Coordinates of C-alpha atoms and ligand atoms in Angstrom, one line a residue:
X557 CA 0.0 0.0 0.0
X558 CA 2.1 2.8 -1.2
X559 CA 1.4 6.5 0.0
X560 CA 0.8 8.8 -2.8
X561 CA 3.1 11.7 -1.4
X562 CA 6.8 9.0 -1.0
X563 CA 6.2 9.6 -5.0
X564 CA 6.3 13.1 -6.0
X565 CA 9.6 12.6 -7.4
X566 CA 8.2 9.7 -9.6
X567 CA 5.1 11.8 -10.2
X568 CA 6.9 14.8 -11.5
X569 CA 9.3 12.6 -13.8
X570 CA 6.3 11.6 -15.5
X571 CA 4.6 14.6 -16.0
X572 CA 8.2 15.9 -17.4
X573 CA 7.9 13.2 -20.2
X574 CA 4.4 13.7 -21.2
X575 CA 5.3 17.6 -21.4
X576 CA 8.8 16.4 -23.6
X577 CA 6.1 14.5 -26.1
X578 CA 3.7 17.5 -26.2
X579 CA 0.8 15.5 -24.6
X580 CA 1.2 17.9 -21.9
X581 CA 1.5 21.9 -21.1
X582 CA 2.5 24.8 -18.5
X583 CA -0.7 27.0 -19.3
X584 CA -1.0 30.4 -18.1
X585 CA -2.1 29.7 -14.6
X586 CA 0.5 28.0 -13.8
X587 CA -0.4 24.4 -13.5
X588 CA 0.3 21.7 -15.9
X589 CA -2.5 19.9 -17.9
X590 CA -2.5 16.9 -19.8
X591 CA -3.3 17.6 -23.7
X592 CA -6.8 15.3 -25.1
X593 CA -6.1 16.5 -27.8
X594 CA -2.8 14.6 -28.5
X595 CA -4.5 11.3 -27.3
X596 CA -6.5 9.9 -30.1
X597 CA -8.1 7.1 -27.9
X598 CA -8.8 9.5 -25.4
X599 CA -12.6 8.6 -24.1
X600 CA -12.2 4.5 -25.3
X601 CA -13.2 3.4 -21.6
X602 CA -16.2 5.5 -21.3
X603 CA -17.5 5.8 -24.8
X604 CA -17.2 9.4 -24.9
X605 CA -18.4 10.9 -27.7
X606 CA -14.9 13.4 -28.4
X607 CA -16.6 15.3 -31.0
X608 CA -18.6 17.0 -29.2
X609 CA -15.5 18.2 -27.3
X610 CA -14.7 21.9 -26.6
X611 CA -11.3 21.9 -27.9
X612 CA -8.7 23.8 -25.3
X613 CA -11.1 23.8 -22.3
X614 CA -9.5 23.1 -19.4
X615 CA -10.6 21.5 -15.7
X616 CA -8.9 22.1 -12.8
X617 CA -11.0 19.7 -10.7
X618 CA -10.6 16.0 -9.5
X619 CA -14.1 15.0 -10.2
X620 CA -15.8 16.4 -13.5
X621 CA -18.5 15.6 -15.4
X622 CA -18.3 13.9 -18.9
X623 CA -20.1 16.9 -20.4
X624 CA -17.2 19.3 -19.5
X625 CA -14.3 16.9 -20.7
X626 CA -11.7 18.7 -20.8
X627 CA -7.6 19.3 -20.6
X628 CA -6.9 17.6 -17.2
X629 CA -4.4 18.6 -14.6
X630 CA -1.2 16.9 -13.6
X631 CA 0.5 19.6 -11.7
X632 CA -1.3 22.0 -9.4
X633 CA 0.1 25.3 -9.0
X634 CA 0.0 26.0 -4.8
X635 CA -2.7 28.5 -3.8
X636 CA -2.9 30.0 -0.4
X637 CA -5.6 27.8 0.5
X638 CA -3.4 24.3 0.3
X639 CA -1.4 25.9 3.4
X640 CA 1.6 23.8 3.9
X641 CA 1.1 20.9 1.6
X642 CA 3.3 21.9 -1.5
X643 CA 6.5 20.5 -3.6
X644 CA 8.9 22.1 -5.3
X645 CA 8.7 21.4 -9.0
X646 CA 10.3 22.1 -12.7
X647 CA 7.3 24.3 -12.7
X648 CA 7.1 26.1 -9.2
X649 CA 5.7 24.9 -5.8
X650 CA 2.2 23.1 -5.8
X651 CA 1.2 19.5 -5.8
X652 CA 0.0 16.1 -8.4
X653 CA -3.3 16.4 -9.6
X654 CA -5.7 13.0 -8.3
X655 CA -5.1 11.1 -11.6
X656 CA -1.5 11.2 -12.3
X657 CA -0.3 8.9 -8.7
X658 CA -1.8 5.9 -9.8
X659 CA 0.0 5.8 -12.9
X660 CA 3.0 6.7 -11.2
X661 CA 2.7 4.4 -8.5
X662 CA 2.0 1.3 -10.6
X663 CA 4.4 1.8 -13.3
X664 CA 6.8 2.3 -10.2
X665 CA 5.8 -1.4 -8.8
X666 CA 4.5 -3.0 -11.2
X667 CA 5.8 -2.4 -14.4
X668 CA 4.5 -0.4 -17.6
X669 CA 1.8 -2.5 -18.3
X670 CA -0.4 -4.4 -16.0
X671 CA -2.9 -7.4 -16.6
X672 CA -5.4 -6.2 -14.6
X673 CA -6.8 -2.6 -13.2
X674 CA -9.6 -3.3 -10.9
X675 CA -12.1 -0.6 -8.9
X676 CA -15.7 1.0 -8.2
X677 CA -17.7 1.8 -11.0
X678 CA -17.6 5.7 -10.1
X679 CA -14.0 5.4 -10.9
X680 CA -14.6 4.6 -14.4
X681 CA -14.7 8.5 -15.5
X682 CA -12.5 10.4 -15.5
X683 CA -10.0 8.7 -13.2
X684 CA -9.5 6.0 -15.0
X685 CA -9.8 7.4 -18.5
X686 CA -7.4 9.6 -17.5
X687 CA -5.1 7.2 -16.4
X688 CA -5.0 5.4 -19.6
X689 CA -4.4 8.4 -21.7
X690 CA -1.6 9.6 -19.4
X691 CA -0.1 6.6 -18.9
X692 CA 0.0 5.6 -22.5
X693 CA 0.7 8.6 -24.2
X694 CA 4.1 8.4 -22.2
X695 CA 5.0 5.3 -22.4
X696 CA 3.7 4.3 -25.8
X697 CA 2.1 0.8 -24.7
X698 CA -1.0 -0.7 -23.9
X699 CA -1.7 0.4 -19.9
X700 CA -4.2 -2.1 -19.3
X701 CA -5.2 -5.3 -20.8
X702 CA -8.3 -5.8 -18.4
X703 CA -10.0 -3.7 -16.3
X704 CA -12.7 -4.7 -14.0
X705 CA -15.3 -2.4 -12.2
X706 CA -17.0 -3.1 -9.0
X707 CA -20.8 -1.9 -8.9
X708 CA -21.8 -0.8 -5.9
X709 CA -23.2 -2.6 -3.0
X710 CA -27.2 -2.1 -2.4
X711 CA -28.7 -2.7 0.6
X712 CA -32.4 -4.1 0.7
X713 CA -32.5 -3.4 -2.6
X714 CA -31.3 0.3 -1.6
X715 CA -27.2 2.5 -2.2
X716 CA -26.7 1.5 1.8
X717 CA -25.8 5.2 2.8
X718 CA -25.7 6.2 6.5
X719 CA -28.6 9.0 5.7
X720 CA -30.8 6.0 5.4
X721 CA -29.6 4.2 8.3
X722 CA -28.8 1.2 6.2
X723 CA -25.1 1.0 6.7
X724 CA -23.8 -2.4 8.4
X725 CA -20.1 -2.9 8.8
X726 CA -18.5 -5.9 8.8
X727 CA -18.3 -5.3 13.1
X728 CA -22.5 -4.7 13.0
X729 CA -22.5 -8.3 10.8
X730 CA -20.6 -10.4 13.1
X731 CA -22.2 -8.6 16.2
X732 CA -25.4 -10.1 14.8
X733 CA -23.6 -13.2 15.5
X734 CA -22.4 -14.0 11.7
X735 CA -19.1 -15.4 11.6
X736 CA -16.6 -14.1 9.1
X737 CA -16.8 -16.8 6.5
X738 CA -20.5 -16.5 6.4
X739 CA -20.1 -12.6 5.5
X740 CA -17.2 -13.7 3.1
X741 CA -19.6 -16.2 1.4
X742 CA -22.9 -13.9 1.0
X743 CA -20.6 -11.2 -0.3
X744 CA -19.1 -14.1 -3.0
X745 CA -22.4 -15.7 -3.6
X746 CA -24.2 -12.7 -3.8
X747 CA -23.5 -11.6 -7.8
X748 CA -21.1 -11.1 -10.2
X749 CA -18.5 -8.3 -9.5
X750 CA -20.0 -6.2 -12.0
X751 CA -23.7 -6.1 -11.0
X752 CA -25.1 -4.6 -7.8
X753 CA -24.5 -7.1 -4.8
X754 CA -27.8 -6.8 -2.4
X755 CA -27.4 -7.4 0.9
X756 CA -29.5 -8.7 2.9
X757 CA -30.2 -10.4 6.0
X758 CA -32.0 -13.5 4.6
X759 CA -29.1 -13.1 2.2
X760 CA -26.7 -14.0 5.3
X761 CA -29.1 -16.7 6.5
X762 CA -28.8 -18.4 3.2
X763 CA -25.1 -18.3 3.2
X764 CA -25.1 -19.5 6.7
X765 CA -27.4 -22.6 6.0
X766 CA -24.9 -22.9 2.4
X767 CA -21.8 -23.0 4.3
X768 CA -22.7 -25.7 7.1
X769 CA -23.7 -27.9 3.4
X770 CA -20.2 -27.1 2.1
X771 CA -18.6 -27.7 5.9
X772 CA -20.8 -30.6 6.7
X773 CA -20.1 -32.5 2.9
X774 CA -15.5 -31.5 3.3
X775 CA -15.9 -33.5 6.8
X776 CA -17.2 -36.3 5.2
X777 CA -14.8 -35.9 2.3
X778 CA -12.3 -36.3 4.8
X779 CA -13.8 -39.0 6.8
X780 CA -13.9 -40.9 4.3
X781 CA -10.1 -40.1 2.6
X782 CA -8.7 -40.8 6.0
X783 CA -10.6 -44.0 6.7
X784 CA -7.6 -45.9 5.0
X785 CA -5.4 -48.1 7.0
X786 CA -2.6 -46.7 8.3
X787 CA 0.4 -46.2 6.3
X788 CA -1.4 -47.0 3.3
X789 CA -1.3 -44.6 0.5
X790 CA -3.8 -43.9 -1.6
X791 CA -2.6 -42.5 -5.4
X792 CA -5.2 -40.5 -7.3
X793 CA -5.7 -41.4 -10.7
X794 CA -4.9 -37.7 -12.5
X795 CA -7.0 -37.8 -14.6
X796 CA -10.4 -38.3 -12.0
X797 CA -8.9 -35.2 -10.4
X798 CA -8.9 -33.1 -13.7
X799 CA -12.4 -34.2 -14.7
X800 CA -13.7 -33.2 -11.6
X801 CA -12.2 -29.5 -11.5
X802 CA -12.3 -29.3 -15.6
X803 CA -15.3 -27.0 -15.2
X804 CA -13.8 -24.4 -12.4
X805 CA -11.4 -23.0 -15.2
X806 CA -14.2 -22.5 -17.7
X807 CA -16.4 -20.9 -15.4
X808 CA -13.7 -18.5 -13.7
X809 CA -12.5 -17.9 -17.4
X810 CA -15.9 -16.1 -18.3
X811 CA -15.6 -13.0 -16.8
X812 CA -15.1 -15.0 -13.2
X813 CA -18.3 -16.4 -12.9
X814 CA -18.5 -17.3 -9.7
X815 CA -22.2 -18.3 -9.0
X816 CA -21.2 -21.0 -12.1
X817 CA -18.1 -21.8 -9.5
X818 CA -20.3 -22.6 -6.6
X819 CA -22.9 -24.5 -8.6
X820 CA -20.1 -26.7 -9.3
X821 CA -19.6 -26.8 -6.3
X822 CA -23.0 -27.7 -4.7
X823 CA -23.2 -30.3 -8.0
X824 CA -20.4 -32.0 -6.6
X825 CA -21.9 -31.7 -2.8
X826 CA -25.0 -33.7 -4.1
X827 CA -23.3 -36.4 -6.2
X828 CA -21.0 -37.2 -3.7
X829 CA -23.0 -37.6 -0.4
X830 CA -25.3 -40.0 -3.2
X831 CA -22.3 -42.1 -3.8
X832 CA -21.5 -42.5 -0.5
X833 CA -24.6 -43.3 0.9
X834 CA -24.6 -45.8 -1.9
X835 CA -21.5 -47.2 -0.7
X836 CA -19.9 -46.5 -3.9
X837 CA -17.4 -43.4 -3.3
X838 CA -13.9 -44.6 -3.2
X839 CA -10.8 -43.6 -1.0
X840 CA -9.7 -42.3 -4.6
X841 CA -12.6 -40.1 -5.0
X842 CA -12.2 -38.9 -1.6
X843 CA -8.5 -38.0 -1.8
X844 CA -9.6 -35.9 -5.6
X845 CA -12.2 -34.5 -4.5
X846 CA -10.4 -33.2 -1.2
X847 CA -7.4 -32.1 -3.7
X848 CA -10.5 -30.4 -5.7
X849 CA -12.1 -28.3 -2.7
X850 CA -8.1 -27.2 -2.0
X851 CA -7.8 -26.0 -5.3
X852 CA -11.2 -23.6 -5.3
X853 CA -10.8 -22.8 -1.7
X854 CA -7.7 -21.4 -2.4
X855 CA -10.0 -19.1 -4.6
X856 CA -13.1 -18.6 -2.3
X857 CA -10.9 -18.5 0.7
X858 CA -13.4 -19.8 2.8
X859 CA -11.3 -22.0 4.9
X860 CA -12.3 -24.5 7.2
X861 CA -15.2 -24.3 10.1
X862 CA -12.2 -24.3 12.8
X863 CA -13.6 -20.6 14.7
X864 CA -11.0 -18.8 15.9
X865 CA -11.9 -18.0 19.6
X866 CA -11.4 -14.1 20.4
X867 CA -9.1 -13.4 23.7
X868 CA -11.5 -11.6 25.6
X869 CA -13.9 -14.4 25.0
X870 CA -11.5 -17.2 25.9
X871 CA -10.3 -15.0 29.4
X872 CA -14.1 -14.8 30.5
X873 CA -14.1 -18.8 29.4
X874 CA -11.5 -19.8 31.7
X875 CA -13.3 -17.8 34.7
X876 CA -16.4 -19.1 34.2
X877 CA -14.6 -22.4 34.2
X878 CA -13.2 -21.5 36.9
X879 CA -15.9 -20.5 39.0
X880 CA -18.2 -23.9 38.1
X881 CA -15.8 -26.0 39.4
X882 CA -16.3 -23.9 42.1
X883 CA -19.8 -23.9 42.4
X884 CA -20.9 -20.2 42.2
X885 CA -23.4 -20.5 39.9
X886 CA -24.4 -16.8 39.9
X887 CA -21.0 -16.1 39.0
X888 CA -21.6 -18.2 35.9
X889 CA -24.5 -17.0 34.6
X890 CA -23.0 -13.5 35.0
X891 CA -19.7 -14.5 32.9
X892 CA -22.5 -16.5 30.3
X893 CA -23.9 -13.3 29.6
X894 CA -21.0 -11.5 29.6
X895 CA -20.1 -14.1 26.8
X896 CA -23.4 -13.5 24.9
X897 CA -22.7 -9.7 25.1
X898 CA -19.6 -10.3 23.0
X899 CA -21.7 -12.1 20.7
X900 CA -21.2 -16.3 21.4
X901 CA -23.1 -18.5 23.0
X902 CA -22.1 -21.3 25.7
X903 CA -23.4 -24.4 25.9
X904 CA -22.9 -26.5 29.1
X905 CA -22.0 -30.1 27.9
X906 CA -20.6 -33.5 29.6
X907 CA -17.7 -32.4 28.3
X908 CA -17.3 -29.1 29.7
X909 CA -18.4 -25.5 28.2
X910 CA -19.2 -25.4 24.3
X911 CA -19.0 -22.2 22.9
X912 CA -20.8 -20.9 19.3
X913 CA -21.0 -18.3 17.4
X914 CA -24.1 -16.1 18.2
Ligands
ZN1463 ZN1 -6.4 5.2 -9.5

């Protein structure tokens, strides 16, 4: 995560080339302004129609409205107002337009060209056309090969905005008693990246109910690939692990369809519980289909069900432990709450305490 101001110097060199090729100019107030004009393609991500263009208007703003497309800065000249925030430059004291870091900072780290340029749909214009045009006008090459845009996040079918009083965090989710991986799997399940995800608290009961599916079908993957005698090793025919995860590739490959991805997923769920209560899932399936799950886990990132116990929670754990063996009930139920406040439950088993989430 690289701070925009430990690369002005980086910033400015840039700006210097696109002035050397004429894409950019010093204009009479001072700043420096990136030429459309000189930038054929200019408006190729948005579909701007150029000929409508005022030719030698200029916009001094971050944020601008495709209407008043204009000549965009790169250099700001300082004004009184921006106080103390100011660099020296070939072309006075002031500081980098919005647009310019991000070329700056990725060609610094990763290269001229990169595969991928992800981010929020309101960054399409003019951040990002501007981007292209100033990072390809000085470098000649192809920016960006693919870029991605994230649509926002409704809630209830509403833009969750704090005005409406329909803004969770992730704290207010897993206060509900959510875990993380539940969260994680609405927000995946919920659309493609590039239509409107709505959350939704039946939304999170879904994904709850879909995730003790997927954690209750991987123990009995694994129940069943471990039930060999020991020291036996059990070799997976490649070509039943490939036939299994042929369709992940295909899915992710068009435009990473992910719902396609999990109905994979939940095809495999059903066709493997029937095999095995049919007494016809082998060792060898088991081992593949466990090497399968790694393989898209290591997309989904949903891990396993193993709930990582917070510190507070464990502390107040141990007392009430503690104070049971001790008899002071009061004390218990005291600590239980204190437990529920935090957002777990504990259960009292033969075994000892059994704590869940919520
Ligand atoms: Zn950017």
């Amino acid at each position: 995560m690289p701070n925009a101001t430990d690369y002005i110097p980086e910033m400015v060199t840039l700006i210097g080339k696109l002035i050397e090729k004429k894409s950019a100019y010093v204009s009479d107030d001072g700043s420096v302004y990136f030429r459309i004009a000189s930038f054929p393609k200019y408006g190729c991500l948005c579909h701007l129609d150029m000929a409508n263009l005022i030719s030698g208007a200029r916009v001094n703003q971050d944020e601008y409205e495709k209407e008043g497309v204009g000549d965009f800065v790169l250099w700001k000249k300082w004004v009184a107002a921006d106080g103390d925030v100011g660099w020296d430059s070939p072309w006075g004291k002031g500081r980098p337009g919005w647009h310019i870091e991000c070329s700056a900072l990725s060609m610094k780290h990763l290269g001229e060209q990169i595969d991928i340029h992800g981010g929020g749909t309101d960054l399409r214009f003019p951040h990002h056309e501007n981007e292209i045009a100033q990072s390809e006008a000085a470098t000649g090459l192809t920016f960006v090969k693919h870029w991605f845009h994230v649509e926002h996040l409704l809630v209830d079918g509403q833009k969750m905005s704090k005005s409406l009083g329909n803004m969770y965090t992730v704290r207010d989710v897993l206060a509900k008693g959510y875990t993380g991986r539940e969260l994680r799997y609405a927000l995946l399940s919920g659309a493609n990246y590039a239509k409107n995800l709505n959350f939704t608290w039946q939304g999170m009961e879904d994904a709850k109910t879909a995730l003790s599916r997927i954690d209750e079908w991987r123990k009995r993957i694994v129940d069943r690939a471990t039930s060999a005698q020991p020291g036996g090793v059990t070799v997976v025919p490649p070509d039943l692990e490939k036939n299994i995860v042929q369709g992940l590739d295909e899915a992710l490959g068009h435009d990473l369809n992910i719902n396609a991805v999990l109905g994979l997923l939940f095809t495999w769920i059903r066709t493997t519980h029937k095999e095995m209560d049919e007494g016809r899932f082998t060792m060898e399936q088991a081992h593949a289909y466990l090497h399968a799950w790694e393989k898209l886990d290591s997309i989904l990132g949903l891990g396993d069900a193993t709930v990582t116990i917070p510190a507070e929670v464990q502390a107040l754990l141990d007392q009430r432990a503690a104070v049971r063996k001790a008899k002071d009930f009061a004390k218990s139920d005291e600590l239980r709450k204190a437990i529920e406040v935090l957002g777990w439950k504990v259960k009292d088993t033969a075994k000892g305490q059994e704590l869940l989430p919520g």
